[in-house]
Short mmCIF file of N, CA and C in Angstrom, two decimals:
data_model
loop_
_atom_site.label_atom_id
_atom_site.label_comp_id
_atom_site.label_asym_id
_atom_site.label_seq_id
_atom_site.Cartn_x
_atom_site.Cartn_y
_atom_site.Cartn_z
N UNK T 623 -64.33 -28.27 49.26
CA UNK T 623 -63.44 -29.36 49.58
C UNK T 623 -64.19 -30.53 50.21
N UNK T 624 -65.38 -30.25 51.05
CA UNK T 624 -65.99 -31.37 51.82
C UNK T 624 -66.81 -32.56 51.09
N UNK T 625 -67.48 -31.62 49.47
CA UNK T 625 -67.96 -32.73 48.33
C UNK T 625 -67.04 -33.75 47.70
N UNK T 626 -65.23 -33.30 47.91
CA UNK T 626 -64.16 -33.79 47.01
C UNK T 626 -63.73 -35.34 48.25
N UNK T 627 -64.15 -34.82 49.82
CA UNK T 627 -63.75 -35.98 50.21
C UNK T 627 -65.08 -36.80 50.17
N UNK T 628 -66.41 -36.32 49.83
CA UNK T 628 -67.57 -37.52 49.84
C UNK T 628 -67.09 -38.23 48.44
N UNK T 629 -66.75 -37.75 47.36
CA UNK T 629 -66.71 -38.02 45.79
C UNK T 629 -65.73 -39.17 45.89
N UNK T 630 -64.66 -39.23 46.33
CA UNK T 630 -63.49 -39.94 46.14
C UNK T 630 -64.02 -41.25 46.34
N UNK T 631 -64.35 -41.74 48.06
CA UNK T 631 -64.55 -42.31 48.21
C UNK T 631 -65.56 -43.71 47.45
N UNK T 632 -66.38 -42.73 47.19
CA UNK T 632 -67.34 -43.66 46.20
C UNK T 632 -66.73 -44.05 44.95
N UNK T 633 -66.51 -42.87 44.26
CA UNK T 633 -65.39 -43.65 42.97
C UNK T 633 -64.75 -44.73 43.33
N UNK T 634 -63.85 -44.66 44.06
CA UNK T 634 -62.93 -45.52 44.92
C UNK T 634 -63.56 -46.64 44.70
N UNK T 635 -64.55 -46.86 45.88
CA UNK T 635 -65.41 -48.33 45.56
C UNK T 635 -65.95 -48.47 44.84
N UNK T 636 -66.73 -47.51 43.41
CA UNK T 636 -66.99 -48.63 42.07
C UNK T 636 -65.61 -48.68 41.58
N UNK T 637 -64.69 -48.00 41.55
CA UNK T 637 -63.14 -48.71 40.75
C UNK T 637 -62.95 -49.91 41.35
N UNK T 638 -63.05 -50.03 42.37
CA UNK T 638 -62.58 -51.52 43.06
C UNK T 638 -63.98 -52.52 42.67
N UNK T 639 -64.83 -52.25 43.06
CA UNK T 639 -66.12 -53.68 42.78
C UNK T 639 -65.58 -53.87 40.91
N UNK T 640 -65.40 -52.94 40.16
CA UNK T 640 -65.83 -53.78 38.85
C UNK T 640 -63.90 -54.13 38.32
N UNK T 641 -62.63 -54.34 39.72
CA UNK T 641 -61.58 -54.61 39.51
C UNK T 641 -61.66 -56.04 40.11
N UNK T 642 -62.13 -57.29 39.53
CA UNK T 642 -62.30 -58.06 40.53
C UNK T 642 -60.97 -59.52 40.42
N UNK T 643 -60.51 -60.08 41.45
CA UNK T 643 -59.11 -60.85 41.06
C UNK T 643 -59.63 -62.35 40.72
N UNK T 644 -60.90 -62.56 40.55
CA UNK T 644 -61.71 -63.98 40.57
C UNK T 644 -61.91 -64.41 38.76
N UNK T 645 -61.34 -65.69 38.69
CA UNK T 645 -61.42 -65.73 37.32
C UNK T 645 -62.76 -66.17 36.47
N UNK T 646 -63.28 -66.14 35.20
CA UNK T 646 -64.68 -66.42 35.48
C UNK T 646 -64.68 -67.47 35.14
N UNK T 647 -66.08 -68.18 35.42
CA UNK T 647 -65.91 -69.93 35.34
C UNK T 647 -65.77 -70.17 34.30
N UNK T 648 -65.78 -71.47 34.14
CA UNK T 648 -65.44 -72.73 32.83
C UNK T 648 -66.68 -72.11 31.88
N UNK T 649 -66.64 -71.52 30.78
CA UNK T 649 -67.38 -71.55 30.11
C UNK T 649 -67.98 -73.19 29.49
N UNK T 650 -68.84 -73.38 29.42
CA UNK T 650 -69.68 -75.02 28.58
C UNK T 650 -69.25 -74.78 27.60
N UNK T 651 -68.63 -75.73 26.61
CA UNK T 651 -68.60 -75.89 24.89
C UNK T 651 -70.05 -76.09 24.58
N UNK T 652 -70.24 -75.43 23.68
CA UNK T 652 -71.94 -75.62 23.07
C UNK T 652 -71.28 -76.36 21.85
N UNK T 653 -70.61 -76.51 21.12
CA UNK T 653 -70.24 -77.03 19.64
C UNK T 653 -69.10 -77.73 20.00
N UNK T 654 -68.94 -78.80 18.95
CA UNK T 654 -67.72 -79.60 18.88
C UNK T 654 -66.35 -78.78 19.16
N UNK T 655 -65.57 -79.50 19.85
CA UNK T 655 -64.73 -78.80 20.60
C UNK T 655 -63.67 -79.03 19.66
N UNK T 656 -63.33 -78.13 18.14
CA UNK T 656 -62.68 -77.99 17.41
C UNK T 656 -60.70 -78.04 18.13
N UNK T 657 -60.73 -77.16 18.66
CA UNK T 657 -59.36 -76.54 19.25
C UNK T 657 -58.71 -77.57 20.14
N UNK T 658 -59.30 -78.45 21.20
CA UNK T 658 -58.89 -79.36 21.93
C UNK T 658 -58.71 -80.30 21.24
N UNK T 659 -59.19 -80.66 20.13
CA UNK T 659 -59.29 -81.89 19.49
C UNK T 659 -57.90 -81.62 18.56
N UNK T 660 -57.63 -80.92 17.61
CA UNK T 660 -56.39 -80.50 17.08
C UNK T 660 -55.14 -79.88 17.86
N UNK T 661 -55.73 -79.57 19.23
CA UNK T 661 -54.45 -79.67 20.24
C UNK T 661 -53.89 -80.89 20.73
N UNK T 662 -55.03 -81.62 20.45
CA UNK T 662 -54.73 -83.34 21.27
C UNK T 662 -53.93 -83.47 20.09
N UNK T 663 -54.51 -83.94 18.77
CA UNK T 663 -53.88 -84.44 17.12
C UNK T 663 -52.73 -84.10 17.66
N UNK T 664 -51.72 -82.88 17.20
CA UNK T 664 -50.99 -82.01 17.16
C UNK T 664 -49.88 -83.07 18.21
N UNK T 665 -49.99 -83.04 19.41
CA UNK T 665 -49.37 -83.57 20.50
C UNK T 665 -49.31 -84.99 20.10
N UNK T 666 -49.92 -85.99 19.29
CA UNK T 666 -50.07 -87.14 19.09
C UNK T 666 -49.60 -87.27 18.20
N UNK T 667 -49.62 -86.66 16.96
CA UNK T 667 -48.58 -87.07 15.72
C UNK T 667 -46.99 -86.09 15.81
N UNK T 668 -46.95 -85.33 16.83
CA UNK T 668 -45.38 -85.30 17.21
C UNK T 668 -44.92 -86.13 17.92
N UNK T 669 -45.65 -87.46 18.69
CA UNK T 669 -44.98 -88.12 18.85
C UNK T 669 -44.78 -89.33 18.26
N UNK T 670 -46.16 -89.69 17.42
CA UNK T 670 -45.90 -90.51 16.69
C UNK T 670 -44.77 -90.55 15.04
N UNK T 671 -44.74 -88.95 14.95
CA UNK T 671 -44.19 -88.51 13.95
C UNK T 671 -43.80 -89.38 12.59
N UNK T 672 -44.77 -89.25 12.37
CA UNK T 672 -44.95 -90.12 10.53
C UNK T 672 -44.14 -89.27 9.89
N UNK T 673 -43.51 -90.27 8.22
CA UNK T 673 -43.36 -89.44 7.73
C UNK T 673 -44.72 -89.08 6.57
N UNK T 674 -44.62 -87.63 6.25
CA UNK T 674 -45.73 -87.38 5.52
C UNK T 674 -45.22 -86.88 4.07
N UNK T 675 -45.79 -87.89 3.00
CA UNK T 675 -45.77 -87.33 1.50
C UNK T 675 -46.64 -85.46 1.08
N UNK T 676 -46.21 -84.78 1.50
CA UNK T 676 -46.31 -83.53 1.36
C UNK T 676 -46.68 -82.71 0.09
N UNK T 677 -47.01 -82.21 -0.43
CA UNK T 677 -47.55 -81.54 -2.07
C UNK T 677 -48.01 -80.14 -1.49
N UNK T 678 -46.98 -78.91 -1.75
CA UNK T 678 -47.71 -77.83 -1.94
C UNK T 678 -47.71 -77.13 -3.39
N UNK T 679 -48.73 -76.65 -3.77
CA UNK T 679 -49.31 -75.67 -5.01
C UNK T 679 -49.92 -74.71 -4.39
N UNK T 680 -48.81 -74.03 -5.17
CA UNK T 680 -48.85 -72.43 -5.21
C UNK T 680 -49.45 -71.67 -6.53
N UNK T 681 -50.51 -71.24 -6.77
CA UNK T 681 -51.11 -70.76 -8.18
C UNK T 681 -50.69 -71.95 -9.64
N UNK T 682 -50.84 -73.22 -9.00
CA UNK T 682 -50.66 -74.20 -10.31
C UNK T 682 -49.71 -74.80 -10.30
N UNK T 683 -48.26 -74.24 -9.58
CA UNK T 683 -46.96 -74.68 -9.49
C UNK T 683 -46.64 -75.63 -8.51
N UNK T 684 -47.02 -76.93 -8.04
CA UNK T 684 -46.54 -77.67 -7.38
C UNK T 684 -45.12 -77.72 -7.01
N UNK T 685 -44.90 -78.27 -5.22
CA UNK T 685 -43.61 -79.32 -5.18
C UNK T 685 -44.14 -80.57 -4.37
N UNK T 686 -43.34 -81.30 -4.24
CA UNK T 686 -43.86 -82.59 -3.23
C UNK T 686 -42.63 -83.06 -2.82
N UNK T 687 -42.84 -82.96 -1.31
CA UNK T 687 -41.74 -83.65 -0.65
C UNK T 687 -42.08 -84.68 0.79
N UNK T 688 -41.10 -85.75 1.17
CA UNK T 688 -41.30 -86.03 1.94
C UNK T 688 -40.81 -85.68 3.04
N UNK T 689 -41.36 -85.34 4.33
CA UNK T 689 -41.25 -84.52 5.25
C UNK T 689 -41.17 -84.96 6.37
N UNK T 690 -40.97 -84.94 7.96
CA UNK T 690 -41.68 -85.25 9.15
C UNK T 690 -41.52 -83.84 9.47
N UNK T 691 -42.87 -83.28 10.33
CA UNK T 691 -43.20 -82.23 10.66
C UNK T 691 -42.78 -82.20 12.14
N UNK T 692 -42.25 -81.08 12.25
CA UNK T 692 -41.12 -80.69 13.48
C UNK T 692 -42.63 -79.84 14.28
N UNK T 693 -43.75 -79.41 13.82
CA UNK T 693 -44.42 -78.70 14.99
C UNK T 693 -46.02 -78.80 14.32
N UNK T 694 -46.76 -79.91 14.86
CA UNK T 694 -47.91 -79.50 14.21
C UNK T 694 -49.12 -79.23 15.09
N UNK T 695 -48.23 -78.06 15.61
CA UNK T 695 -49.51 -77.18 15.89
C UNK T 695 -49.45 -75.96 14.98
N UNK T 696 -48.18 -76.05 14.46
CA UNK T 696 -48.45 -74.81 13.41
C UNK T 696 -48.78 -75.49 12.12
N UNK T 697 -48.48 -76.58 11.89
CA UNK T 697 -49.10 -77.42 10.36
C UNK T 697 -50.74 -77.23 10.66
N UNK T 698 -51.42 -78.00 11.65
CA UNK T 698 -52.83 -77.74 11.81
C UNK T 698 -52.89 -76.33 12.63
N UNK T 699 -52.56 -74.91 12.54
CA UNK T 699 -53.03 -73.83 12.95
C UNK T 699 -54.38 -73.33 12.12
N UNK T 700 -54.45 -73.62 10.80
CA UNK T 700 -55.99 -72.97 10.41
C UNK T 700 -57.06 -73.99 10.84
N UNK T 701 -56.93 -75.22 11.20
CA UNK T 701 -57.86 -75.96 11.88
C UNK T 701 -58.14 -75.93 13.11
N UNK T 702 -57.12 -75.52 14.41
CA UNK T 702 -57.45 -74.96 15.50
C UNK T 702 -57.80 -73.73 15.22
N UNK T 703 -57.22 -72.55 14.57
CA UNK T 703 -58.11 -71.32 14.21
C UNK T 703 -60.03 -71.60 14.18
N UNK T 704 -60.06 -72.29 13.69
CA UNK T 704 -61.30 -72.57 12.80
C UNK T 704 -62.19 -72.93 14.57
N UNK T 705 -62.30 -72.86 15.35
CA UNK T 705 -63.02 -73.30 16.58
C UNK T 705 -64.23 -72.25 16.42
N UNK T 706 -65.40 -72.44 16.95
CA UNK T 706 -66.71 -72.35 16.61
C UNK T 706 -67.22 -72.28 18.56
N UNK T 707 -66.41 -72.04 19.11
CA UNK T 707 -67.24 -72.20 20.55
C UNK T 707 -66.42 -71.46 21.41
N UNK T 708 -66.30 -69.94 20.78
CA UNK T 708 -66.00 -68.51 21.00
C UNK T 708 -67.61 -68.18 21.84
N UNK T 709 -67.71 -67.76 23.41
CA UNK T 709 -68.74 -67.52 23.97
C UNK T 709 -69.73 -66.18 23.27
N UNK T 710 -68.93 -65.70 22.42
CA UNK T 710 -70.05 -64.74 21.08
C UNK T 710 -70.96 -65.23 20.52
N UNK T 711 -70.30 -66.67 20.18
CA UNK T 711 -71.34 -67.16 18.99
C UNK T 711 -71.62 -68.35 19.28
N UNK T 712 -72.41 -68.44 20.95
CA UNK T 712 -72.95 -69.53 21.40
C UNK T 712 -74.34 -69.75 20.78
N UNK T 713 -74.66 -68.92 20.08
CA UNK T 713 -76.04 -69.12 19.31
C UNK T 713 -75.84 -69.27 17.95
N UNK T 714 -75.00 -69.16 17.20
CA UNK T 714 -74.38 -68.63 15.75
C UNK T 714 -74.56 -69.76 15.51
N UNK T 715 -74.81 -71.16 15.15
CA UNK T 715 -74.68 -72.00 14.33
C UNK T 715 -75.89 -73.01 14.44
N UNK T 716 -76.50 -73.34 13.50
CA UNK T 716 -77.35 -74.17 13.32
C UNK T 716 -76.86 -75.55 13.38
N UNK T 717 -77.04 -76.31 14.29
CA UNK T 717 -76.88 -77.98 14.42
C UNK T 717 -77.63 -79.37 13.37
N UNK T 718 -77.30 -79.65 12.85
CA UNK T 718 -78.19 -80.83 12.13
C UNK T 718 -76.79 -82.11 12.33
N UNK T 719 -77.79 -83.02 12.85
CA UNK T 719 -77.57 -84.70 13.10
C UNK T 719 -77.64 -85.33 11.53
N UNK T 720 -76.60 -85.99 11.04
CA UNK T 720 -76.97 -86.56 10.06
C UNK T 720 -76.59 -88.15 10.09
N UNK T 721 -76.80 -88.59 10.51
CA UNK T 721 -76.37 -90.35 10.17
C UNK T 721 -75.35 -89.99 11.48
N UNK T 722 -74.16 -90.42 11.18
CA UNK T 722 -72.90 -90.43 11.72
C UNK T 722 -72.21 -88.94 11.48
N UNK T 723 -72.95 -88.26 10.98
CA UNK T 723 -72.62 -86.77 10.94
C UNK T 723 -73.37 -85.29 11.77
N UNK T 724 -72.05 -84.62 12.43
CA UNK T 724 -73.21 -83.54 13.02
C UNK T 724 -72.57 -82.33 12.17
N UNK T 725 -73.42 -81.61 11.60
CA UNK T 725 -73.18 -80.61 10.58
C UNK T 725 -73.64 -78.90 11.33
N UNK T 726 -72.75 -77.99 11.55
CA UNK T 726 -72.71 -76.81 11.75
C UNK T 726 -72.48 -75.70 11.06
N UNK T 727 -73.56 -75.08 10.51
CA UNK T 727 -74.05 -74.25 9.84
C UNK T 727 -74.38 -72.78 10.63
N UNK T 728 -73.17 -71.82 10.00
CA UNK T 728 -72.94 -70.40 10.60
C UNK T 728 -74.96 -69.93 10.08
N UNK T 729 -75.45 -68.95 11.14
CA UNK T 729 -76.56 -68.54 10.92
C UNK T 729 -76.59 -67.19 10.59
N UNK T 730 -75.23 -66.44 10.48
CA UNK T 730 -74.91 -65.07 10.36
C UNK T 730 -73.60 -65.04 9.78
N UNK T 731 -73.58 -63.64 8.83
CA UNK T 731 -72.54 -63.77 8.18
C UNK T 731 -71.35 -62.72 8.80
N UNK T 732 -71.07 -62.68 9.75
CA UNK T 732 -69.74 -62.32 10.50
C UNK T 732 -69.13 -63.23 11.22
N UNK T 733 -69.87 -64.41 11.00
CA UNK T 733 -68.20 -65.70 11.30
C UNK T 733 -67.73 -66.11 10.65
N UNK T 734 -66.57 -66.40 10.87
CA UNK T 734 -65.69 -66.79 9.96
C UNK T 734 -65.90 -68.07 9.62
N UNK T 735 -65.65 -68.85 10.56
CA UNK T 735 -66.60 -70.60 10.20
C UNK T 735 -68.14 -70.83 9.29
N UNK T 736 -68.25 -71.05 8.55
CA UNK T 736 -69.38 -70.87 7.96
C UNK T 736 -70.26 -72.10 8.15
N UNK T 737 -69.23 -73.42 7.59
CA UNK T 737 -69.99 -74.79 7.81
C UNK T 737 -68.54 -75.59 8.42
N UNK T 738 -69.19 -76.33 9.16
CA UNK T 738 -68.27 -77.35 10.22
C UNK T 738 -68.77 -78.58 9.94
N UNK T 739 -68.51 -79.91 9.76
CA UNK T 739 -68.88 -81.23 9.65
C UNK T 739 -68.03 -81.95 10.43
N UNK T 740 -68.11 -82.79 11.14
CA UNK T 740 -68.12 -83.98 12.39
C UNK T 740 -68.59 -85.24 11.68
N UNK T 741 -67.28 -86.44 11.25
CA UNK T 741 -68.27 -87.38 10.65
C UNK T 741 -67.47 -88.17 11.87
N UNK T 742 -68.25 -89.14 12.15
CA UNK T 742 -67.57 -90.23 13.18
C UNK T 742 -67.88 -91.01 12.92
N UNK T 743 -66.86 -92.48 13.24
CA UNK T 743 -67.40 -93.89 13.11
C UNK T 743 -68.42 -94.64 14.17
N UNK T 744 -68.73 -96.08 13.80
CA UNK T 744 -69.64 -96.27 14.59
C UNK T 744 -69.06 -96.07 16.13
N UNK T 745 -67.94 -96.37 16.46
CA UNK T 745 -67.48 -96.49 17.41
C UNK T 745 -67.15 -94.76 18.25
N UNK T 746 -67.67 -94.06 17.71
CA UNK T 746 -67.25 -92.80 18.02
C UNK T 746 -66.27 -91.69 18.35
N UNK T 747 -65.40 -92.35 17.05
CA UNK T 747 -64.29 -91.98 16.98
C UNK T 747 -63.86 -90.54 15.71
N UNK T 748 -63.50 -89.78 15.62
CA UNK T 748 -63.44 -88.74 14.84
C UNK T 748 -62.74 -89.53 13.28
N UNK T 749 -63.81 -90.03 12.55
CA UNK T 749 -63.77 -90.22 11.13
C UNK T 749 -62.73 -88.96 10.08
N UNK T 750 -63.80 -88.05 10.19
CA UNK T 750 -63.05 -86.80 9.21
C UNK T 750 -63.51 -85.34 9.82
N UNK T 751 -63.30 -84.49 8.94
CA UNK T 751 -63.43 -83.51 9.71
C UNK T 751 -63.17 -82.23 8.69
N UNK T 752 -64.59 -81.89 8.25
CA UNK T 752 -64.46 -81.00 7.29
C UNK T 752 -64.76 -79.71 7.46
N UNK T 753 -63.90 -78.13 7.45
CA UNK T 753 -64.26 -76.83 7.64
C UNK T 753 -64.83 -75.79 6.73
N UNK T 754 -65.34 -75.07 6.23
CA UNK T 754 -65.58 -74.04 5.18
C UNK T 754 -65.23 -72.73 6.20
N UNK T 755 -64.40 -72.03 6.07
CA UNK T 755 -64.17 -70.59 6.45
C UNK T 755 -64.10 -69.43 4.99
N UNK T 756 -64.50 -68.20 5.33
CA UNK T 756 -64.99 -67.30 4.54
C UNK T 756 -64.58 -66.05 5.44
N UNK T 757 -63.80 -65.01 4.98
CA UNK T 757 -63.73 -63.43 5.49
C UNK T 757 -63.83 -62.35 4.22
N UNK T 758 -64.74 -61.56 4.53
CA UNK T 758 -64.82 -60.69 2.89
C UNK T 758 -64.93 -59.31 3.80
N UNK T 759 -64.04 -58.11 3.54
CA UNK T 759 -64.05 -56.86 3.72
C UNK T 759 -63.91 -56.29 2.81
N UNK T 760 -63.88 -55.15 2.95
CA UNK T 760 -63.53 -54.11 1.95
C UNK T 760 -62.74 -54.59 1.24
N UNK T 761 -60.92 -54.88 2.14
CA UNK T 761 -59.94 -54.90 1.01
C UNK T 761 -59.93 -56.61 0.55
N UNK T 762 -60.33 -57.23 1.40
CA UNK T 762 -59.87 -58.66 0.21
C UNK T 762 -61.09 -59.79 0.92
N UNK T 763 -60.70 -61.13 0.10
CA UNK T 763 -61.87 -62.06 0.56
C UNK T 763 -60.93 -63.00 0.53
N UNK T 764 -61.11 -63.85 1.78
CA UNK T 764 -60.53 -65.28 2.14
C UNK T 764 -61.39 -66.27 2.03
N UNK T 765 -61.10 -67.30 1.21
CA UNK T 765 -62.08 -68.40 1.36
C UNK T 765 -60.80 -69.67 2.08
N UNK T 766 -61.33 -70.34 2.58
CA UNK T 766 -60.44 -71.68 3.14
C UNK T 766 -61.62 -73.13 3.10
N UNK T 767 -60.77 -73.93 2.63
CA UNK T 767 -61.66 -75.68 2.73
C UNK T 767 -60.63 -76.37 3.55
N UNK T 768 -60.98 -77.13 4.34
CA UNK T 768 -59.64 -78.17 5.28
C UNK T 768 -60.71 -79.34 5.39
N UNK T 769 -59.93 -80.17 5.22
CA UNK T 769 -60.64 -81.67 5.12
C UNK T 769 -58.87 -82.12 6.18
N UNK T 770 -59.76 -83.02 7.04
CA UNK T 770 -58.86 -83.59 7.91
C UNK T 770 -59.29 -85.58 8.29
N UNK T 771 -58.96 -86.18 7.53
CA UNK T 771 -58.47 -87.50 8.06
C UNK T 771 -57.93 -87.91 9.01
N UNK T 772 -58.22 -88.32 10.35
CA UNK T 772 -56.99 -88.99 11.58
C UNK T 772 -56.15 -90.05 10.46
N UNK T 773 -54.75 -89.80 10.72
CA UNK T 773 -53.89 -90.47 10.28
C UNK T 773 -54.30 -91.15 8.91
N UNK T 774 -54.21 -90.52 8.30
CA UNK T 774 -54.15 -90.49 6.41
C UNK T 774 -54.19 -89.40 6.10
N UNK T 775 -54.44 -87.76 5.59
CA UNK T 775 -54.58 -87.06 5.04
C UNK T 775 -55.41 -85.79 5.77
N UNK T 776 -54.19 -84.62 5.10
CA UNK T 776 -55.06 -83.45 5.98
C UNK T 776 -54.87 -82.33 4.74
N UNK T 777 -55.93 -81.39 4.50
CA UNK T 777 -55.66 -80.78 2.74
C UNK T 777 -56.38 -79.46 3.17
N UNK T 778 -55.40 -78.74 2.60
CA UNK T 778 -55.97 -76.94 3.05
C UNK T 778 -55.86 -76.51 1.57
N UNK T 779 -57.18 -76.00 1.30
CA UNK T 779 -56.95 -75.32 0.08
C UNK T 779 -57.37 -73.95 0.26
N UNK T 780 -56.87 -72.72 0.21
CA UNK T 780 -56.73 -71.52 0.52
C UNK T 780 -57.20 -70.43 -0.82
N UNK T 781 -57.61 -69.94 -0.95
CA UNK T 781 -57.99 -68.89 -1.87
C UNK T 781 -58.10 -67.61 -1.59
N UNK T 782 -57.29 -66.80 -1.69
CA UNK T 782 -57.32 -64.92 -1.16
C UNK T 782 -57.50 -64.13 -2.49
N UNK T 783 -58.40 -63.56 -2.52
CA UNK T 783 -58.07 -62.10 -3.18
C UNK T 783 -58.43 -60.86 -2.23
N UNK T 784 -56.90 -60.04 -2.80
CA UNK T 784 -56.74 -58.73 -2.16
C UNK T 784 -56.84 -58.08 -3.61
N UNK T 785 -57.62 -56.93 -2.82
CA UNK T 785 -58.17 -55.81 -4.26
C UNK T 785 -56.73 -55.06 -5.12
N UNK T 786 -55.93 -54.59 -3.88
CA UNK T 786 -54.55 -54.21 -4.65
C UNK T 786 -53.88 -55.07 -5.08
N UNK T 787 -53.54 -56.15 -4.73
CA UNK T 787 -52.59 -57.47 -5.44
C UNK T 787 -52.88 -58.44 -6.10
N UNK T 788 -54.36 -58.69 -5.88
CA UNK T 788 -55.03 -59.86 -6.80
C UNK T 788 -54.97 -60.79 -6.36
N UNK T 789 -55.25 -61.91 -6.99
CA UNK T 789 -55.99 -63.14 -6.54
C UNK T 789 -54.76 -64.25 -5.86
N UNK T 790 -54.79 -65.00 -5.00
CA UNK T 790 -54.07 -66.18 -5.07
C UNK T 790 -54.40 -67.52 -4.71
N UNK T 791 -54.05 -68.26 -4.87
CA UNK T 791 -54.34 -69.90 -4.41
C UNK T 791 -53.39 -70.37 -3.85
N UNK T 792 -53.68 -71.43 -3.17
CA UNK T 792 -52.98 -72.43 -2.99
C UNK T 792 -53.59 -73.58 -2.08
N UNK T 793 -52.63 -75.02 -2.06
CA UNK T 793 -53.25 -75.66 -1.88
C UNK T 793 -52.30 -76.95 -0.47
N UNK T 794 -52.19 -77.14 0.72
CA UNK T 794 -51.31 -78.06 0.62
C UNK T 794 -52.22 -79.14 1.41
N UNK T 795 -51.09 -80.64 1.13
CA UNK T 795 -51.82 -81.60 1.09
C UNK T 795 -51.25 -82.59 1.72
N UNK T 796 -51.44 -83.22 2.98
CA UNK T 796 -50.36 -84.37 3.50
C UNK T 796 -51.05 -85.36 3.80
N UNK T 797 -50.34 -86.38 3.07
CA UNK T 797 -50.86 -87.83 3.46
C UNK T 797 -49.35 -88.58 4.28
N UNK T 798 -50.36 -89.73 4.79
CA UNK T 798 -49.03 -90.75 5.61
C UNK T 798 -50.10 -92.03 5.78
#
């Protein structure tokens, strides 16, 4: 019984040191801060709320309508998805400066972001904003392209194949 009251105790205090109530700091963005930037958008064209000439295709079958979007944080959700400055893969991407472009290039193939592009004007303002995402497992492969315009045009073109159901596309496309 006299080892059961030395034992406790110590457990006791590593359960408590590695229970700690302190939150951890601000992680640094190492990469363009994808997610804040389409959280800002998102908040800015619900209030500016355009209307947007809309076009989705579904395996070839278009519709097009005109729309105003009631929530776009779920219209741009695969572009906030798409964030690149997950503290995993603070090393994962190769940087290249190009002109008015900074280009991010996955260095390993378990991210999902593969290539990221940042074009800005002279004034340093977010020009466009182009993603390549890629997921391939066993059962299926996702490819995604999103090209994003501030206020003119934002275009997701989606491509899945699942091994049991087969292939699909689609594509949607909003301008204003």
């Amino acid at each position: 019984m006299s080892w059961f009251r030395k034992i406790v105790p110590i457990i006791a205090l590593f359960w408590f040191a590695g229970c700690s109530s302190e939150t951890a700091p601000d992680v640094k963005m190492t990469y363009f801060d994808i997610r804040s930037f389409f959280t800002s958008e998102s908040t800015r064209l619900g209030k500016k709320n355009p209307i947007i000439h809309k076009t989705v295709t579904d395996n070839g079958t278009s519709e097009v309508r005109e729309v105003n979007i009631s929530n776009w944080q779920n219209e741009l959700a695969l572009f906030i998805e798409s964030d690149i400055n997950k503290p995993s893969w603070k090393n994962s991407y190769k940087v290249e400066n190009k002109g008015t472009a900074v280009i991010y290039t996955a260095l390993y193939p378990d991210v999902r972001t593969k290539q990221l592009t940042i074009t800005m004007s002279a004034a340093g303002k977010v020009k466009h904003i182009q993603i390549n995402n890629k997921t391939t497992n066993v059962l299926y492969t996702s490819e995604e392209h999103l090209n994003y315009y501030p206020d003119s045009l934002y275009r997701i073109d989606k491509f899945q194949d699942v091994k049991i159901l087969g292939s699909h596309r689609y594509t949607i496309e909003g301008k204003w």
